[in-house]
């Protein structure tokens, strides 16, 4: 196993960023970021003069409030450094040391920030993927719902409502990890906003399927938001003025049209790829899961694990075809699924034929290189 620790995953990310650096230094147009995470920072010129420690939040939090409520619903809004930071702050605020939580998600695995935060408190982390496993008691501190997973598996609306009901019957608050879901669920599946279905807190990532900075935007019941906000400030997890300003401008610009347009585009891409690879559809793109990739390679002798193999393929896609995917650039614990998101801004500059050609060429290259572990090491880390 090559990517056998969070440290090695960080090394792989560093190598990927080095490749991106050399491509982007020549021309940003050389790169096709199809992750669906764009990290836009659409500040206005005058905003820059206000990015001060106290004037910044005083001005931009006032602007953020109505925009955040419009996007997520709820009573009070909080901006956080990342979605991960918001999940950590919420768990620190709402779960007792050694306490008990239930976490529903449509499919494993969870984003690592949730189990790792619970571990800090020595709290029990009961992860469930089926409603039949749902048991909330008066001893439960918090119910967490991941509404759309890292691979964009999306919860059904009836499950969503049932979990909230079960939690509220025991007076247990519900926190929704709506990182991509706040847009995927509402735009693609026409579901209500999490807070409109009765959830107590919801957090979304402002760079997933919208052109904002990588940051967390939370809303919910004012009293709970206040508790999370206090914890966030104690541990330095809140968004600083530049981020808050970036979120404000991104919310002003937000338009679900690109998400809507991606749906027909991905259907075509899926149709053309389904016989060639074991690809699956996502709400706005296609994905090649690490286990399916191994299945396609079962005639090849290799000691590599599925996540190594998807990492190598992602690095080949980046190096040879300028395509950025999460298994190349993701942080430790990110999903090993190669997901091509047609709602990405850069997808507009790349046609389906080019994408298919890049996948075929990269896959053939992968077939050759996985026989040689040292070569794979070089591809991942150098
Ligand atoms: C992306 C994501 C997160 C974390 O977002 P960051 O901005 O990386 O902190 C958490 N949960 C889910 C389901 C995600 O998809």
Coordinates of C-alpha atoms and ligand atoms in Angstrom, one line a residue:
X1 CA 0.0 0.0 0.0
X2 CA 1.4 3.4 -1.0
X3 CA -1.1 5.9 0.3
X4 CA -1.1 4.2 3.6
X5 CA -1.3 7.2 6.0
X6 CA -2.6 10.8 6.2
X7 CA 1.0 11.9 5.9
X8 CA 1.4 10.1 2.6
X9 CA -1.9 11.6 1.4
X10 CA -0.5 15.0 2.2
X11 CA 2.7 14.2 0.2
X12 CA 0.6 13.1 -2.8
X13 CA -1.4 16.4 -2.6
X14 CA 1.9 18.4 -2.4
X15 CA 3.1 16.6 -5.6
X16 CA -0.2 17.3 -7.3
X17 CA 0.0 21.0 -6.4
X18 CA 3.6 21.2 -7.8
X19 CA 2.3 19.8 -11.1
X20 CA -0.5 22.3 -11.1
X21 CA 1.9 25.1 -10.3
X22 CA 4.0 24.4 -13.3
X23 CA 1.0 24.2 -15.6
X24 CA -0.8 27.3 -14.3
X25 CA 2.4 29.5 -14.3
X26 CA 2.4 29.2 -18.1
X27 CA -1.4 29.7 -18.4
X28 CA -4.4 29.1 -16.2
X29 CA -6.2 27.9 -19.3
X30 CA -3.9 24.9 -19.3
X31 CA -5.8 23.4 -16.4
X32 CA -9.2 21.8 -16.2
X33 CA -10.4 21.6 -12.7
X34 CA -13.4 19.2 -12.8
X35 CA -13.6 18.7 -9.0
X36 CA -16.7 21.0 -8.7
X37 CA -14.7 22.9 -6.0
X38 CA -13.7 26.2 -7.5
X39 CA -12.5 28.3 -4.7
X40 CA -13.7 31.5 -6.3
X41 CA -13.0 34.8 -4.5
X42 CA -15.1 37.4 -6.3
X43 CA -14.3 40.4 -4.1
X44 CA -15.1 43.9 -5.2
X45 CA -12.3 46.5 -5.3
X46 CA -13.6 48.5 -2.3
X47 CA -14.0 45.4 -0.2
X48 CA -10.3 45.1 0.2
X49 CA -10.1 48.3 2.2
X50 CA -12.4 46.9 4.8
X51 CA -10.6 43.6 5.5
X52 CA -9.7 44.6 9.1
X53 CA -10.0 42.6 12.2
X54 CA -13.0 44.5 13.6
X55 CA -14.3 46.7 10.8
X56 CA -14.4 43.6 8.5
X57 CA -16.8 41.5 10.5
X58 CA -18.8 44.6 11.5
X59 CA -19.5 45.3 7.8
X60 CA -19.5 41.9 6.1
X61 CA -21.5 40.0 8.7
X62 CA -24.3 42.4 8.3
X63 CA -24.3 41.8 4.6
X64 CA -23.9 38.0 5.1
X65 CA -26.9 37.6 7.3
X66 CA -29.8 38.1 4.7
X67 CA -27.8 36.3 2.0
X68 CA -27.0 33.3 4.2
X69 CA -30.7 33.0 5.4
X70 CA -31.8 33.2 1.7
X71 CA -29.4 30.3 0.9
X72 CA -29.9 28.1 3.9
X73 CA -33.0 29.3 5.7
X74 CA -32.8 29.5 9.5
X75 CA -32.6 32.4 12.0
X76 CA -28.9 33.2 12.4
X77 CA -25.9 32.8 10.2
X78 CA -22.2 32.0 11.0
X79 CA -19.2 31.9 8.7
X80 CA -16.5 29.4 9.4
X81 CA -13.0 28.8 8.1
X82 CA -14.1 25.5 6.4
X83 CA -17.1 23.1 6.6
X84 CA -14.8 20.9 8.6
X85 CA -14.2 23.7 11.2
X86 CA -17.9 24.2 11.5
X87 CA -18.5 20.5 12.1
X88 CA -15.8 20.5 14.7
X89 CA -17.1 23.6 16.5
X90 CA -20.7 22.2 16.5
X91 CA -19.6 18.8 17.9
X92 CA -17.5 20.5 20.6
X93 CA -20.5 22.8 21.5
X94 CA -23.2 20.1 21.5
X95 CA -21.7 16.7 22.4
X96 CA -20.7 15.9 25.9
X97 CA -17.3 14.2 26.6
X98 CA -18.0 10.5 26.3
X99 CA -21.4 11.3 24.9
X100 CA -23.5 9.6 22.2
X101 CA -24.2 10.6 18.6
X102 CA -26.0 9.1 15.7
X103 CA -24.8 9.9 12.2
X104 CA -27.0 9.0 9.2
X105 CA -25.4 9.1 5.8
X106 CA -26.7 7.6 2.5
X107 CA -23.4 5.7 2.0
X108 CA -20.1 5.3 3.8
X109 CA -17.6 6.8 4.3
X110 CA -18.2 9.9 6.3
X111 CA -16.1 13.0 5.8
X112 CA -13.2 12.5 8.2
X113 CA -13.9 15.7 10.1
X114 CA -17.0 14.2 11.8
X115 CA -15.5 10.9 13.3
X116 CA -12.2 12.7 14.2
X117 CA -14.1 15.5 16.0
X118 CA -16.1 13.0 18.0
X119 CA -13.0 11.1 18.8
X120 CA -11.5 14.2 20.5
X121 CA -14.4 14.0 23.0
X122 CA -14.3 10.2 23.3
X123 CA -17.9 10.3 22.1
X124 CA -19.7 7.3 20.6
X125 CA -20.1 7.7 16.8
X126 CA -22.9 5.5 15.6
X127 CA -22.8 5.7 11.8
X128 CA -25.8 4.3 10.1
X129 CA -26.8 4.1 6.4
X130 CA -30.3 2.6 6.8
X131 CA -33.4 4.0 8.6
X132 CA -33.9 0.6 10.2
X133 CA -30.7 1.2 12.2
X134 CA -32.0 4.5 13.6
X135 CA -32.2 4.6 17.4
X136 CA -32.3 7.9 19.1
X137 CA -32.7 7.9 22.9
X138 CA -32.7 10.6 25.6
X139 CA -29.0 9.9 26.0
X140 CA -28.2 10.9 22.5
X141 CA -26.5 14.4 22.4
X142 CA -26.7 15.1 18.7
X143 CA -28.1 13.6 15.5
X144 CA -26.0 14.3 12.4
X145 CA -27.2 13.9 8.9
X146 CA -24.8 13.9 5.9
X147 CA -27.3 14.9 3.3
X148 CA -24.9 14.5 0.3
X149 CA -21.8 12.4 0.7
X150 CA -18.3 13.2 -0.6
X151 CA -19.3 11.1 -3.7
X152 CA -22.6 12.9 -4.0
X153 CA -24.9 10.2 -2.8
X154 CA -27.9 12.1 -1.8
X155 CA -30.4 11.4 1.0
X156 CA -34.1 10.9 0.1
X157 CA -36.5 13.6 1.4
X158 CA -38.7 11.1 3.3
X159 CA -35.6 9.6 5.1
X160 CA -34.5 13.2 5.9
X161 CA -37.9 14.1 7.5
X162 CA -38.1 10.8 9.4
X163 CA -34.7 11.2 11.0
X164 CA -35.5 14.8 12.1
X165 CA -38.8 13.6 13.6
X166 CA -37.2 10.7 15.5
X167 CA -34.5 13.1 16.9
X168 CA -37.0 15.8 17.9
X169 CA -39.3 13.2 19.6
X170 CA -36.3 12.8 22.0
X171 CA -35.5 16.5 22.0
X172 CA -32.2 15.9 20.3
X173 CA -30.9 18.6 18.0
X174 CA -30.1 17.7 14.3
X175 CA -27.0 19.0 12.6
X176 CA -26.9 18.7 8.8
X177 CA -23.6 18.3 6.9
X178 CA -25.0 19.9 3.7
X179 CA -21.5 20.6 2.2
X180 CA -22.6 20.0 -1.4
X181 CA -26.2 19.0 -0.6
X182 CA -27.4 22.6 0.1
X183 CA -27.2 23.0 -3.7
X184 CA -27.4 19.4 -5.1
X185 CA -30.5 18.5 -3.1
X186 CA -32.4 21.7 -3.8
X187 CA -31.4 22.3 -7.4
X188 CA -31.2 18.8 -8.8
X189 CA -33.7 17.0 -6.6
X190 CA -36.0 19.9 -5.8
X191 CA -35.8 19.1 -2.0
X192 CA -36.5 21.8 0.6
X193 CA -33.7 23.4 2.4
X194 CA -32.6 21.4 5.5
X195 CA -33.7 24.0 8.0
X196 CA -37.1 24.3 6.3
X197 CA -37.5 20.6 7.0
X198 CA -36.9 21.3 10.7
X199 CA -33.2 20.6 11.1
X200 CA -31.6 22.7 13.8
X201 CA -28.3 23.5 12.2
X202 CA -27.0 23.2 8.6
X203 CA -23.6 23.9 7.2
X204 CA -22.5 24.1 3.6
X205 CA -19.3 24.6 1.8
X206 CA -19.2 27.8 -0.3
X207 CA -16.9 26.4 -2.9
X208 CA -18.9 23.3 -3.7
X209 CA -21.1 23.9 -6.8
X210 CA -20.8 27.6 -6.4
X211 CA -18.0 30.0 -7.1
X212 CA -17.1 31.0 -3.5
X213 CA -14.1 30.5 -1.3
X214 CA -13.4 27.3 0.5
X215 CA -15.3 28.1 3.7
X216 CA -18.2 27.0 5.8
X217 CA -21.5 28.8 5.9
X218 CA -23.8 27.7 8.8
X219 CA -27.3 28.7 9.7
X220 CA -29.9 27.5 12.1
X221 CA -31.7 28.1 15.4
X222 CA -30.2 31.3 16.9
X223 CA -29.5 29.8 20.4
X224 CA -27.6 26.9 18.9
X225 CA -25.7 29.0 16.4
X226 CA -24.6 31.2 19.4
X227 CA -23.2 28.1 21.2
X228 CA -21.3 27.0 18.0
X229 CA -20.1 30.6 17.4
X230 CA -18.6 30.8 20.9
X231 CA -16.8 27.5 20.5
X232 CA -15.5 28.6 17.1
X233 CA -14.1 31.8 18.5
X234 CA -12.5 29.9 21.4
X235 CA -10.7 27.6 19.1
X236 CA -10.1 29.9 16.1
X237 CA -12.4 28.1 13.7
X238 CA -14.4 31.1 12.5
X239 CA -14.0 32.8 9.1
X240 CA -11.7 35.8 9.0
X241 CA -12.9 39.1 7.3
X242 CA -11.5 38.2 3.8
X243 CA -13.4 34.9 3.8
X244 CA -16.6 36.5 5.0
X245 CA -16.3 39.1 2.3
X246 CA -15.7 36.3 -0.3
X247 CA -18.7 34.4 0.9
X248 CA -20.9 37.5 0.7
X249 CA -19.9 38.2 -2.9
X250 CA -20.2 34.6 -3.9
X251 CA -23.7 34.4 -2.5
X252 CA -24.6 37.5 -4.4
X253 CA -23.4 35.9 -7.6
X254 CA -24.8 32.5 -7.0
X255 CA -26.9 31.2 -9.9
X256 CA -28.0 27.5 -10.1
X257 CA -28.0 27.6 -13.9
X258 CA -24.6 25.9 -14.3
X259 CA -25.8 23.0 -12.1
X260 CA -29.0 22.7 -14.1
X261 CA -27.1 22.7 -17.4
X262 CA -24.7 20.0 -16.2
X263 CA -27.5 17.5 -15.9
X264 CA -28.0 16.8 -19.6
X265 CA -24.3 17.1 -20.3
X266 CA -23.5 14.4 -17.8
X267 CA -26.2 12.1 -19.1
X268 CA -24.5 12.2 -22.6
X269 CA -21.1 11.6 -21.1
X270 CA -22.4 8.7 -19.0
X271 CA -24.0 7.1 -22.1
X272 CA -20.8 7.3 -24.0
X273 CA -18.7 6.0 -21.1
X274 CA -20.8 3.3 -19.6
X275 CA -19.6 0.5 -21.9
X276 CA -15.9 1.5 -21.6
X277 CA -15.6 1.9 -17.9
X278 CA -17.6 0.9 -14.8
X279 CA -18.6 4.5 -14.4
X280 CA -21.6 5.6 -12.4
X281 CA -23.7 8.7 -12.6
X282 CA -23.6 11.4 -9.9
X283 CA -26.2 14.3 -9.8
X284 CA -24.0 16.5 -11.9
X285 CA -21.3 14.3 -13.4
X286 CA -19.8 10.8 -13.6
X287 CA -17.6 8.9 -11.2
X288 CA -15.2 6.0 -11.3
X289 CA -15.1 4.4 -7.9
X290 CA -11.8 2.9 -6.7
X291 CA -13.3 -0.7 -6.3
X292 CA -14.8 -0.6 -9.8
X293 CA -11.5 0.5 -11.1
X294 CA -9.8 -2.5 -9.5
X295 CA -12.5 -4.7 -11.1
X296 CA -11.6 -3.4 -14.5
X297 CA -8.0 -4.3 -13.8
X298 CA -8.5 -7.7 -12.3
X299 CA -6.5 -9.4 -15.1
X300 CA -3.4 -7.4 -13.9
X301 CA -1.2 -8.5 -11.1
X302 CA -0.7 -5.8 -8.6
X303 CA -0.1 -5.4 -4.9
X304 CA -1.6 -1.9 -4.9
X305 CA -4.8 -1.1 -3.0
X306 CA -7.9 0.5 -4.7
X307 CA -7.1 3.9 -3.3
X308 CA -3.5 3.7 -4.6
X309 CA -4.7 2.8 -8.0
X310 CA -7.3 5.6 -8.2
X311 CA -4.6 8.0 -6.9
X312 CA -2.2 6.9 -9.6
X313 CA -4.9 7.4 -12.3
X314 CA -5.8 10.8 -10.9
X315 CA -2.1 11.8 -11.1
X316 CA -1.9 10.6 -14.7
X317 CA -5.0 12.5 -15.6
X318 CA -3.4 15.6 -14.1
X319 CA 0.1 15.2 -15.5
X320 CA -0.8 14.1 -19.0
X321 CA -4.2 15.6 -19.6
X322 CA -4.4 18.6 -17.2
X323 CA -7.5 17.3 -15.5
X324 CA -7.8 17.9 -11.8
X325 CA -9.7 15.4 -9.7
X326 CA -10.0 14.9 -5.9
X327 CA -7.8 11.7 -5.6
X328 CA -4.9 13.9 -6.8
X329 CA -5.5 17.1 -4.9
X330 CA -7.7 16.0 -2.0
X331 CA -6.7 16.3 1.7
X332 CA -6.1 13.3 3.9
X333 CA -9.3 11.3 4.2
X334 CA -10.8 12.7 1.0
X335 CA -12.7 10.2 -1.2
X336 CA -10.7 8.0 -3.5
X337 CA -13.4 8.2 -6.2
X338 CA -12.5 9.9 -9.5
X339 CA -15.4 12.2 -10.0
X340 CA -15.8 14.4 -13.0
X341 CA -18.2 17.2 -12.2
X342 CA -19.9 18.8 -15.3
X343 CA -21.0 21.7 -13.1
X344 CA -17.4 22.8 -12.8
X345 CA -16.6 26.1 -14.4
X346 CA -13.7 24.5 -16.4
X347 CA -16.0 21.8 -17.8
X348 CA -17.3 24.5 -20.1
X349 CA -13.9 24.6 -21.9
X350 CA -13.6 20.9 -22.4
X351 CA -15.9 18.8 -24.7
X352 CA -17.0 15.2 -23.9
X353 CA -14.8 13.8 -26.7
X354 CA -11.7 15.2 -25.1
X355 CA -12.7 13.9 -21.7
X356 CA -13.3 10.4 -23.0
X357 CA -10.0 10.4 -24.9
X358 CA -8.2 11.5 -21.8
X359 CA -9.8 8.8 -19.7
X360 CA -9.0 6.1 -22.2
X361 CA -5.4 7.1 -22.6
X362 CA -4.9 7.5 -18.9
X363 CA -6.5 4.1 -18.2
X364 CA -4.2 2.4 -20.7
X365 CA -1.2 4.1 -19.1
X366 CA -2.4 3.0 -15.7
X367 CA -2.6 -0.6 -16.9
X368 CA 1.1 -0.5 -17.8
X369 CA 2.4 1.3 -14.7
X370 CA 0.7 -0.6 -12.0
X371 CA 3.0 -3.6 -12.7
X372 CA 5.8 -1.4 -11.4
X373 CA 5.3 -0.2 -7.8
X374 CA 8.4 2.0 -7.8
X375 CA 7.1 3.8 -10.9
X376 CA 3.7 4.3 -9.2
X377 CA 5.5 5.8 -6.2
X378 CA 7.1 8.3 -8.5
X379 CA 3.8 9.2 -10.1
X380 CA 2.2 9.7 -6.8
X381 CA 4.8 11.6 -4.9
X382 CA 7.3 13.3 -7.3
Ligands
LIG1 C1 -16.4 18.7 1.4 C2 -17.1 18.0 2.5 C3 -16.8 18.4 3.8 C4 -15.7 19.3 4.2 O1 -15.6 20.5 3.6 P1 -14.2 21.3 3.7 O2 -14.4 22.6 3.1 O3 -13.2 20.5 3.0 O4 -13.9 21.5 5.2 C5 -17.6 17.8 4.8 N1 -18.5 16.9 4.6 C6 -18.9 16.6 3.3 C7 -20.0 15.6 3.1 C8 -18.2 17.1 2.2 O5 -18.5 16.7 1.0

